[in-house]
CSV table of C-alpha atoms in Angstrom, one decimal:
chain,number,residue,atom,x,y,z
Q,27,MET,CA,38.9,-49.7,18.9
Q,28,MET,CA,40.8,-47.0,20.7
Q,29,CYS,CA,43.6,-49.4,21.6
Q,30,VAL,CA,44.0,-50.3,17.9
Q,31,VAL,CA,44.2,-46.6,16.9
Q,32,PHE,CA,46.7,-45.8,19.7
Q,33,TYR,CA,48.8,-48.8,18.7
Q,34,ASN,CA,48.8,-47.9,15.0
Q,35,THR,CA,49.8,-44.3,15.7
Q,36,ARG,CA,52.7,-45.5,17.9
Q,37,VAL,CA,53.8,-48.0,15.3
Q,38,PHE,CA,53.7,-45.2,12.7
Q,39,SER,CA,55.9,-43.0,14.9
Q,40,VAL,CA,58.4,-45.8,15.4
Q,41,TRP,CA,58.4,-46.4,11.6
Q,42,ARG,CA,59.1,-42.6,11.1
Q,43,PHE,CA,62.1,-43.0,13.4
Q,44,LEU,CA,63.4,-46.0,11.5
Q,45,ASN,CA,62.8,-44.6,8.1
Q,46,PHE,CA,66.2,-43.2,7.3
Q,47,SER,CA,65.6,-42.9,3.5
Q,48,ASN,CA,63.5,-39.8,3.9
Q,49,ASP,CA,66.0,-37.5,5.6
Q,50,ASN,CA,64.7,-34.4,4.0
Q,51,LYS,CA,61.1,-34.8,5.3
Q,52,ASP,CA,60.0,-33.0,8.4
Q,53,ASP,CA,58.2,-36.0,9.9
Q,54,THR,CA,61.3,-38.2,10.2
Q,55,TYR,CA,63.1,-38.2,13.5
Q,56,HIS,CA,66.8,-37.4,13.0
Q,57,SER,CA,68.2,-38.5,16.3
Q,58,LEU,CA,67.2,-40.2,19.6
Q,59,ASP,CA,66.8,-36.8,21.2
Q,60,SER,CA,64.1,-35.7,18.8
Q,61,ILE,CA,61.8,-38.7,19.7
Q,62,PRO,CA,59.0,-37.6,22.1
Q,63,ASP,CA,58.8,-39.2,25.5
Q,64,TYR,CA,55.6,-41.2,24.7
Q,65,ASP,CA,57.2,-42.7,21.6
Q,66,MET,CA,60.3,-43.6,23.5
Q,67,LEU,CA,58.1,-45.3,26.1
Q,68,PHE,CA,56.4,-47.2,23.4
Q,69,ILE,CA,59.7,-48.3,21.8
Q,70,HIS,CA,60.8,-49.6,25.2
Q,71,PHE,CA,57.5,-51.3,25.8
Q,72,MET,CA,57.7,-53.1,22.5
Q,73,LEU,CA,61.3,-54.2,23.1
Q,74,ILE,CA,60.5,-55.5,26.6
Q,75,GLN,CA,57.5,-57.4,25.2
Q,76,PHE,CA,59.5,-58.9,22.4
Q,77,LEU,CA,62.3,-60.0,24.8
Q,78,SER,CA,59.8,-61.5,27.2
Q,79,ILE,CA,58.1,-63.5,24.4
Q,80,ILE,CA,61.5,-64.9,23.4
Q,81,LEU,CA,62.3,-65.9,27.0
Q,82,ILE,CA,58.9,-67.6,27.4
Q,83,HIS,CA,59.4,-69.6,24.3
Q,84,LEU,CA,62.9,-70.5,25.3
Q,85,PHE,CA,61.9,-71.7,28.8
Q,86,SER,CA,58.9,-73.6,27.4
Q,87,PHE,CA,61.2,-75.3,24.8
Q,88,LEU,CA,63.7,-76.3,27.6
Q,89,PHE,CA,60.8,-77.6,29.7
Q,90,VAL,CA,59.6,-79.8,26.9
Q,91,ILE,CA,63.1,-81.1,26.2
Q,92,GLY,CA,63.6,-81.8,29.9
Q,93,THR,CA,60.2,-83.6,30.1
Q,94,LEU,CA,61.1,-85.8,27.1
Q,95,ARG,CA,64.4,-86.7,28.6
Q,96,ILE,CA,62.8,-87.7,31.9
Q,97,SER,CA,60.1,-89.8,30.1
Q,98,ILE,CA,62.7,-91.5,27.9
Q,99,PHE,CA,64.8,-92.3,31.0
Q,100,ALA,CA,61.8,-93.7,32.8
Q,101,PHE,CA,60.9,-95.8,29.8
Q,102,TYR,CA,64.3,-97.6,29.9
Q,103,ILE,CA,64.1,-98.3,33.6
């Protein structure tokens, strides 16, 4: 439960940074320098996690294509 609360607070802080429509509000970050360190760490963690998921799916897709090519080649021999 604590992980969910921590995750939701970090997502909300990232949303505050990305919410450019409310420039007059105090809770919106106006520049990268105004983001606290823990929020910046969370943003980097989410980017790394997103990129690693993309790489895992890409390599698994290439592995499946390679396996299919080998099985088709073996079928014709």
